[in-house]
Coordinates of C-alpha atoms and ligand atoms in Angstrom, one line a residue:
M1 CA 154.7 92.4 102.5
S2 CA 155.0 89.9 105.4
D3 CA 152.5 87.9 103.4
L4 CA 155.3 86.9 101.1
V5 CA 156.7 84.6 103.8
W6 CA 153.4 82.6 103.9
L7 CA 153.2 81.9 100.2
S8 CA 153.3 78.3 99.1
V9 CA 156.3 77.4 97.0
A10 CA 154.0 76.6 94.1
D11 CA 152.3 80.0 94.3
A12 CA 155.7 81.8 94.7
R13 CA 156.9 79.9 91.6
R14 CA 153.9 81.2 89.6
K15 CA 154.4 84.8 90.8
L16 CA 158.2 84.7 90.2
D17 CA 157.8 83.4 86.7
A18 CA 155.0 85.9 86.0
G19 CA 157.3 88.8 87.2
E20 CA 154.8 89.7 90.0
I21 CA 157.5 89.3 92.7
S22 CA 161.3 88.9 92.6
S23 CA 163.4 86.5 94.4
V24 CA 165.3 89.4 96.0
E25 CA 161.9 90.7 97.5
L26 CA 161.0 87.2 98.6
T27 CA 164.4 86.7 100.2
E28 CA 164.4 90.1 101.9
A29 CA 161.0 89.3 103.4
H30 CA 162.4 86.1 104.9
L31 CA 165.5 87.8 106.2
R32 CA 163.2 90.4 107.9
E33 CA 161.0 87.7 109.4
I34 CA 164.1 85.9 110.7
D35 CA 165.2 89.2 112.3
R36 CA 161.8 89.6 113.8
V37 CA 161.2 86.2 115.3
D38 CA 164.4 84.2 115.5
E39 CA 165.5 85.7 118.8
R40 CA 162.5 83.9 120.3
V41 CA 162.4 80.8 118.1
H42 CA 166.2 80.2 117.6
S43 CA 166.0 78.1 114.5
Y44 CA 169.2 79.5 113.0
L45 CA 172.7 78.7 114.0
H46 CA 174.2 80.5 111.1
R47 CA 172.5 83.1 108.9
S48 CA 173.9 83.8 105.4
G49 CA 171.9 86.9 104.4
D50 CA 174.5 88.3 102.1
L51 CA 175.0 85.1 100.2
A52 CA 171.2 84.7 100.1
L53 CA 170.8 88.1 98.4
E54 CA 173.5 87.3 95.9
Q55 CA 171.8 84.0 95.1
A56 CA 168.5 85.7 94.8
A57 CA 169.8 88.3 92.4
A58 CA 171.3 85.5 90.3
A59 CA 168.0 83.7 90.4
D60 CA 166.1 86.7 89.2
K61 CA 168.4 86.9 86.2
R62 CA 167.8 83.2 85.5
I63 CA 164.0 83.6 85.8
A64 CA 164.1 86.6 83.5
A65 CA 166.0 84.5 80.9
G66 CA 163.1 81.9 81.1
D67 CA 165.3 79.2 82.5
A68 CA 163.7 78.7 86.0
A69 CA 163.7 75.3 87.7
P70 CA 161.0 74.5 90.3
L71 CA 163.1 75.9 93.2
T72 CA 164.8 78.8 91.4
G73 CA 164.7 81.8 93.7
I74 CA 163.1 80.0 96.6
P75 CA 164.6 80.8 100.1
I76 CA 165.4 77.6 102.1
A77 CA 167.2 76.6 105.3
L78 CA 169.5 73.6 105.7
K79 CA 169.8 71.4 108.8
D80 CA 173.3 71.9 110.2
V81 CA 174.3 68.3 109.5
L82 CA 174.6 69.0 105.7
V83 CA 178.0 70.2 104.7
T84 CA 178.3 73.4 102.7
V85 CA 181.4 75.2 101.5
D86 CA 180.2 78.7 102.2
A87 CA 179.0 78.3 105.8
P88 CA 180.2 76.4 108.9
T89 CA 178.7 73.0 109.7
T90 CA 178.5 72.0 113.4
A91 CA 176.1 69.1 113.6
G92 CA 174.9 70.9 116.8
S93 CA 178.1 69.8 118.4
K94 CA 180.9 71.6 120.2
I95 CA 183.4 69.2 118.7
L96 CA 182.7 70.7 115.2
E97 CA 182.6 74.4 116.2
G98 CA 183.8 76.5 113.3
Y99 CA 184.3 73.5 111.0
K100 CA 184.2 74.4 107.3
S101 CA 183.7 71.7 104.8
P102 CA 185.9 71.6 101.6
F103 CA 182.9 70.3 99.6
D104 CA 179.1 70.6 99.4
A105 CA 176.7 67.7 100.2
T106 CA 175.1 66.4 97.0
V107 CA 171.7 67.7 98.0
V108 CA 173.2 71.1 98.5
T109 CA 174.8 70.9 95.0
K110 CA 171.5 70.0 93.5
L111 CA 169.8 72.9 95.2
R112 CA 172.5 75.3 94.1
D113 CA 172.2 74.0 90.5
A114 CA 168.4 74.6 90.8
G115 CA 169.0 78.2 91.8
A116 CA 167.6 77.9 95.3
V117 CA 168.5 80.6 97.9
F118 CA 170.3 79.6 101.1
L119 CA 169.2 81.5 104.2
G120 CA 171.4 79.6 106.6
K121 CA 172.0 76.6 108.7
V122 CA 169.4 75.5 111.3
N123 CA 169.6 73.9 114.7
T124 CA 169.7 70.2 115.4
D125 CA 170.2 67.9 118.3
E126 CA 173.9 67.1 118.5
F127 CA 174.7 64.7 115.6
A128 CA 170.9 64.4 115.0
M129 CA 170.6 62.4 118.3
G130 CA 167.4 63.4 120.0
S131 CA 163.7 64.2 119.6
S132 CA 163.5 67.8 121.0
T133 CA 166.6 69.8 119.8
E134 CA 167.4 70.1 123.5
N135 CA 170.6 68.2 122.8
S136 CA 172.1 70.9 120.6
A137 CA 175.3 72.5 122.0
Y138 CA 174.0 75.8 120.7
G139 CA 170.8 76.3 122.7
V140 CA 167.3 75.0 122.3
T141 CA 164.9 75.9 119.5
R142 CA 161.4 76.7 120.6
N143 CA 158.1 75.6 119.1
P144 CA 156.6 78.6 117.2
W145 CA 153.1 77.5 118.3
D146 CA 154.1 77.8 122.0
L147 CA 157.5 79.0 122.9
T148 CA 157.5 77.0 126.1
R149 CA 157.4 73.7 124.1
V150 CA 160.0 71.8 122.1
P151 CA 159.8 71.9 118.2
G152 CA 160.6 68.1 118.2
G153 CA 163.9 66.8 116.9
S154 CA 166.4 66.2 115.8
S155 CA 165.6 68.6 112.9
G156 CA 163.9 71.1 115.2
G157 CA 165.5 74.1 113.5
A158 CA 164.5 72.9 110.1
S159 CA 160.9 72.4 111.2
A160 CA 160.5 75.5 113.4
S161 CA 162.0 77.8 110.6
V162 CA 159.4 76.6 108.0
A163 CA 156.5 76.7 110.6
A164 CA 157.5 80.2 111.7
G165 CA 157.8 81.8 108.2
E166 CA 161.6 82.0 108.5
A167 CA 162.1 79.8 105.4
M168 CA 159.8 78.5 102.6
L169 CA 161.4 75.0 102.7
S170 CA 164.1 73.3 104.6
L171 CA 166.0 70.1 104.5
G172 CA 166.4 67.8 107.4
S173 CA 167.6 64.2 108.0
D174 CA 165.5 61.3 109.4
T175 CA 167.2 58.3 111.0
G176 CA 164.4 57.3 113.3
G177 CA 161.8 60.1 112.8
S178 CA 163.8 63.3 112.8
I179 CA 161.9 64.8 109.9
R180 CA 158.4 63.5 110.5
Q181 CA 158.2 64.0 114.3
P182 CA 159.3 67.6 114.4
A183 CA 157.2 68.4 111.3
G184 CA 154.3 66.9 113.3
F185 CA 155.1 68.9 116.4
C186 CA 155.3 72.2 114.4
G187 CA 152.2 71.5 112.2
I188 CA 153.9 71.2 108.9
V189 CA 154.7 68.6 106.2
G190 CA 157.9 66.4 106.7
L191 CA 158.9 63.8 104.2
K192 CA 161.3 60.9 104.7
P193 CA 162.0 59.4 101.3
T194 CA 162.7 55.7 100.6
Y195 CA 166.2 54.6 101.7
G196 CA 168.2 55.0 98.5
R197 CA 166.1 57.7 96.9
V198 CA 168.3 60.7 98.0
S199 CA 172.1 60.7 98.2
R200 CA 173.6 61.1 101.7
Y201 CA 177.0 62.2 100.4
G202 CA 177.9 65.2 102.6
L203 CA 175.3 64.3 105.3
I204 CA 177.2 63.9 108.6
A205 CA 176.5 60.2 109.2
F206 CA 174.5 59.0 112.2
G207 CA 173.1 55.5 111.5
S208 CA 174.2 54.8 107.9
S209 CA 171.7 52.0 107.2
L210 CA 168.8 54.3 108.4
D211 CA 169.7 57.9 107.5
Q212 CA 167.7 59.7 104.8
I213 CA 167.6 63.4 103.8
G214 CA 164.2 65.0 103.1
P215 CA 162.1 68.1 102.9
F216 CA 160.1 70.2 105.3
A217 CA 157.3 72.3 103.7
R218 CA 153.9 73.8 104.4
S219 CA 152.1 71.7 101.8
V220 CA 152.4 68.3 100.2
E221 CA 152.9 69.9 96.8
D222 CA 155.8 72.0 98.0
A223 CA 157.4 68.9 99.6
A224 CA 157.0 67.0 96.3
M225 CA 158.7 69.9 94.5
M226 CA 161.7 69.7 96.8
L227 CA 161.8 65.9 96.7
G228 CA 162.1 66.0 92.9
T229 CA 165.0 68.4 93.1
I230 CA 167.1 66.4 95.6
S231 CA 166.4 62.9 94.4
G232 CA 168.5 60.6 92.2
C233 CA 171.4 58.3 92.0
D234 CA 174.8 59.6 93.0
P235 CA 178.2 57.9 92.4
H236 CA 179.4 59.3 95.7
D237 CA 176.7 57.3 97.7
S238 CA 176.7 53.7 96.8
T239 CA 173.3 53.2 98.6
S240 CA 171.6 55.6 96.2
V241 CA 169.5 53.7 93.7
P242 CA 169.7 54.1 89.9
L243 CA 166.0 54.7 89.3
D244 CA 164.3 57.5 87.3
V245 CA 163.1 60.4 89.4
P246 CA 159.4 60.9 88.5
D247 CA 157.7 64.3 88.7
F248 CA 156.3 63.8 92.2
T249 CA 153.7 66.6 91.7
I250 CA 152.0 65.0 88.7
G251 CA 149.7 62.6 90.6
L252 CA 148.5 65.2 93.1
N253 CA 144.8 65.2 92.4
G254 CA 142.0 64.6 94.8
D255 CA 140.7 61.2 93.8
L256 CA 141.2 58.2 96.1
C257 CA 138.5 56.0 94.7
G258 CA 139.5 52.4 94.4
M259 CA 142.5 52.9 96.7
K260 CA 143.1 50.7 99.8
L261 CA 144.6 52.3 102.9
G262 CA 145.9 50.2 105.7
V263 CA 145.4 51.1 109.4
A264 CA 147.5 49.0 111.7
R265 CA 146.0 47.9 115.0
E266 CA 149.5 48.2 116.6
Y267 CA 149.4 52.0 116.2
R268 CA 146.7 52.4 118.8
V269 CA 148.1 52.1 122.3
D270 CA 147.2 53.1 125.8
G271 CA 148.9 56.3 126.8
M272 CA 148.2 57.9 123.4
E273 CA 146.8 61.4 124.1
P274 CA 143.0 61.5 123.6
G275 CA 143.4 64.5 121.3
V276 CA 145.8 62.6 119.1
A277 CA 143.5 59.5 119.0
A278 CA 140.5 61.7 118.1
S279 CA 142.3 63.5 115.3
T280 CA 143.6 60.2 113.9
D281 CA 140.1 58.7 113.9
A282 CA 138.6 61.8 112.2
A283 CA 141.3 61.6 109.5
I284 CA 140.6 57.9 108.9
A285 CA 136.9 58.8 108.5
R286 CA 137.9 61.5 106.1
F287 CA 139.9 59.1 103.9
R288 CA 136.7 57.0 103.7
D289 CA 134.8 60.1 102.5
L290 CA 137.5 60.6 99.9
G291 CA 136.7 57.2 98.4
A292 CA 139.4 55.1 99.9
E293 CA 138.7 51.7 101.4
I294 CA 140.1 51.3 104.9
V295 CA 141.6 47.9 105.6
E296 CA 142.7 46.8 109.1
I297 CA 146.2 45.4 108.9
S298 CA 148.6 44.1 111.4
L299 CA 152.3 45.0 111.8
P300 CA 153.0 42.6 114.6
H301 CA 156.7 43.3 115.1
T302 CA 156.1 47.0 115.7
K303 CA 156.5 46.5 119.4
Y304 CA 160.2 45.6 118.9
A305 CA 161.0 48.5 116.6
L306 CA 162.1 50.9 119.3
A307 CA 164.4 48.4 121.0
T308 CA 165.8 47.2 117.7
Y309 CA 166.5 50.8 116.7
Y310 CA 168.3 51.6 120.0
I311 CA 170.8 48.8 119.2
T312 CA 171.2 49.4 115.5
A313 CA 171.4 53.2 115.5
P314 CA 173.9 53.6 118.4
A315 CA 176.0 50.7 117.0
E316 CA 176.3 52.5 113.7
A317 CA 176.8 55.9 115.4
S318 CA 179.6 54.6 117.5
A319 CA 181.5 53.5 114.3
N320 CA 180.6 56.7 112.4
L321 CA 181.7 59.0 115.3
A322 CA 185.1 57.4 115.6
R323 CA 186.4 59.9 113.0
F324 CA 185.9 62.8 115.5
D325 CA 189.2 62.2 117.2
G326 CA 190.9 65.6 117.0
V327 CA 193.2 64.3 114.2
R328 CA 190.9 63.9 111.2
F329 CA 187.9 65.9 112.5
G330 CA 187.1 67.7 115.6
L331 CA 188.7 70.5 117.6
S332 CA 192.0 69.2 118.7
K333 CA 192.6 69.4 122.4
Q334 CA 196.4 69.3 123.0
A335 CA 197.5 67.0 125.7
G336 CA 200.6 65.0 126.8
S337 CA 200.0 61.8 124.9
L338 CA 197.9 60.8 121.9
R339 CA 195.5 58.9 124.1
D340 CA 195.1 62.0 126.3
M341 CA 194.4 64.1 123.2
Y342 CA 191.7 61.7 122.1
E343 CA 190.2 61.7 125.6
R344 CA 190.2 65.4 125.9
T345 CA 188.9 66.0 122.4
R346 CA 186.0 63.6 122.7
G347 CA 185.4 64.1 126.4
E348 CA 185.1 67.9 126.1
G349 CA 183.7 67.9 122.5
F350 CA 180.7 65.5 122.8
G351 CA 177.6 66.1 124.9
P352 CA 176.0 63.6 127.2
E353 CA 173.5 62.1 124.8
V354 CA 176.2 61.5 122.2
K355 CA 178.4 59.8 124.8
R356 CA 175.4 57.7 125.9
R357 CA 174.9 56.5 122.3
I358 CA 178.6 55.8 121.7
M359 CA 178.7 53.7 124.9
L360 CA 175.5 51.8 124.0
G361 CA 176.7 51.2 120.5
T362 CA 180.2 50.1 121.4
Y363 CA 178.7 47.7 123.9
A364 CA 176.4 46.2 121.4
L365 CA 179.2 45.7 118.9
S366 CA 181.8 44.4 121.4
S367 CA 183.1 40.9 121.3
G368 CA 180.8 38.4 123.1
Y369 CA 177.8 40.8 122.8
Y370 CA 177.7 41.3 119.1
D371 CA 175.6 38.2 118.3
A372 CA 173.3 38.7 121.3
Y373 CA 172.6 42.4 120.4
Y374 CA 173.6 43.6 117.0
V375 CA 173.0 40.4 115.0
K376 CA 169.7 39.8 116.9
A377 CA 168.6 43.3 116.1
Q378 CA 169.3 42.8 112.4
K379 CA 167.1 39.7 112.5
V380 CA 164.3 41.5 114.2
R381 CA 164.7 44.3 111.7
T382 CA 164.1 41.8 108.9
L383 CA 160.8 40.8 110.6
I384 CA 159.7 44.4 110.8
K385 CA 160.4 44.8 107.1
A386 CA 158.5 41.6 106.3
D387 CA 155.5 43.0 108.2
F388 CA 155.4 45.9 105.8
D389 CA 156.0 43.7 102.8
A390 CA 153.0 41.6 103.7
A391 CA 150.8 44.6 104.4
F392 CA 151.6 46.2 101.1
K393 CA 150.4 43.1 99.3
E394 CA 146.9 44.2 100.6
V395 CA 147.0 48.0 100.6
D396 CA 148.4 50.9 98.5
A397 CA 149.5 53.0 101.5
I398 CA 149.3 52.9 105.3
V399 CA 148.1 55.7 107.5
A400 CA 149.1 56.1 111.2
P401 CA 149.6 58.8 113.8
T402 CA 153.0 60.4 113.8
S403 CA 153.6 60.7 117.6
P404 CA 151.6 59.6 120.6
T405 CA 151.6 63.1 122.0
V406 CA 151.7 66.7 120.9
A407 CA 154.9 68.8 121.5
F408 CA 155.9 68.6 125.1
E409 CA 157.3 71.3 127.4
I410 CA 160.9 72.2 127.2
G411 CA 162.7 70.3 129.9
A412 CA 159.9 67.8 130.5
R413 CA 161.9 64.7 129.3
T414 CA 165.5 65.8 129.5
D415 CA 166.1 63.7 132.7
D416 CA 164.4 60.6 131.3
P417 CA 166.0 59.3 128.1
V418 CA 163.5 56.5 127.7
A419 CA 160.5 58.9 127.8
M420 CA 162.4 60.9 125.1
Y421 CA 163.0 57.8 123.0
L422 CA 159.3 56.9 123.1
A423 CA 158.5 60.0 121.0
D424 CA 159.6 58.1 118.0
I425 CA 157.8 54.8 118.6
W426 CA 155.7 55.2 115.3
T427 CA 158.3 56.9 113.1
I428 CA 161.1 54.4 113.7
P429 CA 159.5 51.4 111.9
A430 CA 159.7 53.1 108.5
N431 CA 163.4 53.6 108.9
M432 CA 163.9 50.0 109.9
A433 CA 162.0 48.9 106.8
G434 CA 163.5 51.6 104.5
I435 CA 160.1 52.7 103.3
P436 CA 159.0 56.3 102.7
G437 CA 156.8 58.2 105.1
V438 CA 155.3 61.7 105.1
A439 CA 153.9 63.5 108.1
I440 CA 151.0 66.0 107.5
P441 CA 149.0 68.1 109.9
C442 CA 145.6 66.6 110.9
G443 CA 144.2 68.8 113.7
F444 CA 145.0 70.4 117.0
S445 CA 145.0 69.2 120.6
E446 CA 145.7 71.5 123.6
G447 CA 146.2 74.2 120.9
M448 CA 149.1 72.3 119.5
P449 CA 149.3 70.6 116.1
V450 CA 148.5 66.9 115.7
S451 CA 150.1 64.9 112.8
L452 CA 149.3 61.9 110.7
Q453 CA 151.8 59.8 108.7
V454 CA 151.3 58.1 105.4
F455 CA 153.7 55.3 104.5
G456 CA 154.2 54.1 101.0
K457 CA 155.9 51.1 99.3
A458 CA 159.6 51.5 98.7
F459 CA 160.2 54.0 95.9
D460 CA 156.5 54.7 95.6
E461 CA 156.6 58.1 97.1
A462 CA 154.1 59.2 94.3
T463 CA 151.2 57.1 95.7
M464 CA 152.0 58.2 99.3
L465 CA 152.0 61.8 98.3
K466 CA 148.8 61.5 96.4
V467 CA 147.1 60.1 99.5
A468 CA 148.6 62.8 101.7
H469 CA 147.6 65.5 99.3
A470 CA 144.0 64.4 99.0
Y471 CA 143.6 64.6 102.8
E472 CA 145.4 67.9 103.0
Q473 CA 143.2 69.5 100.4
S474 CA 140.0 68.3 102.1
E475 CA 141.0 70.2 105.3
N476 CA 142.4 73.6 106.2
W477 CA 145.0 72.5 108.8
H478 CA 148.0 73.3 106.6
K479 CA 146.8 76.9 106.1
Q480 CA 147.1 77.7 109.8
H481 CA 150.2 79.5 111.1
P482 CA 151.5 80.4 114.5
T483 CA 151.2 84.2 115.1
L484 CA 154.4 85.1 117.0
A485 CA 153.0 88.7 117.3
Ligands
LIG501 N1 165.0 60.7 118.0 C1 165.7 59.6 117.4 C2 167.0 59.5 118.0 O1 167.3 60.2 118.9 C3 165.7 59.8 115.9 C4 166.8 60.8 115.5 C5 166.9 60.9 114.0 O2 166.0 60.5 113.3 N2 167.9 61.5 113.6 O3 167.8 58.7 117.6

């Protein structure tokens, strides 16, 4: 019954509720698929098969009692930056090896309450810093479409697991693109909600003014189901916003007539792969066929987004990572003096990219440079947000390519941090502006998936999802899976 692993969540829900399949069967099918392929893909850092089967049995009872929520009995994977009481959380770092949290992240609590099944924790670039999952201290995850290529990052395990049939859904985090870019590289759906939509309590913080948690799925409807489960205001996260959580699946019907979609001229650059440009153009034409009016817009400050991000995110990271000192958090390395202990703990515990970010961030925040770098970056950030505010006066949603290239070869960019950073040139602006974005498959180039983003107005995920769903249903891209024979 390996077909069970390719069911959509929506179909699995119907079959579970009708008693055609059980959550135990569904979970066992996923555990078998993990056994079959994960030696090659390496999505999982920690597998929790026994716990999953217990949760599945409990879910089956709940379903039989007629009390199922949308995700009851659905097997999912969690990026290893979300703390959980029953499994270790490493953030892909040696410094947190074996760390067990005394509490669950709010999104984890919500999923537990919904009766979801936890298959395990999946790989990430160390502290979510990276675009390829090559910065994990626990080995690289491979792209299920081509095992010589990266799955993207930093949520590479979350994305590869769903693409490879090793989980029906997963949760990742997106600070500068870490949900959308890997979803794009693996040919699945990845959704970054509006900043404030989902509580980050229990997410190991990277850039606190940018971080959001969101779903990976193989269809827009499935992503919408998970978004509904994890959203909402939380007293433990003061940035979460007290707004009602709509049923994000309700508006998912095909009609785009009367809608205006913006296409920004700044998202067309030299150096973009021809296959990506061709798929993007074809998708835009399809939106026209679906009844939408395409409006050319300008987001003139896009060219500063990457530079602004690489001041803001490292600055916030350098402050957030101060807690990993071997006293409060982090494997304590004993040494002669307190200072020696800090140096050993952090020197041996952090990998090279994390050290680079801490140095960049500390520099940008240091006395004499703070105004020139950090404050300046905040001002530019306001301009980037103003670009989107102006555009959304004209259009209902914006469509753009997710990445300028398809997934690259493992090792191709590890010696060139700037080439690596460029993978996120079109995902970062949404984080800077706080708006939601969803990546959906829109074709293939060199045999690898190509991806399109839809951006929505802040807290208007519903319109964004409607647009994404209409496109998805007009094509068959999302139904294609890697074989991993
Ligand atoms: N790739 C970007 C970075 O390295 C974004 C990471 C993320 O969104 N967590 O910072």
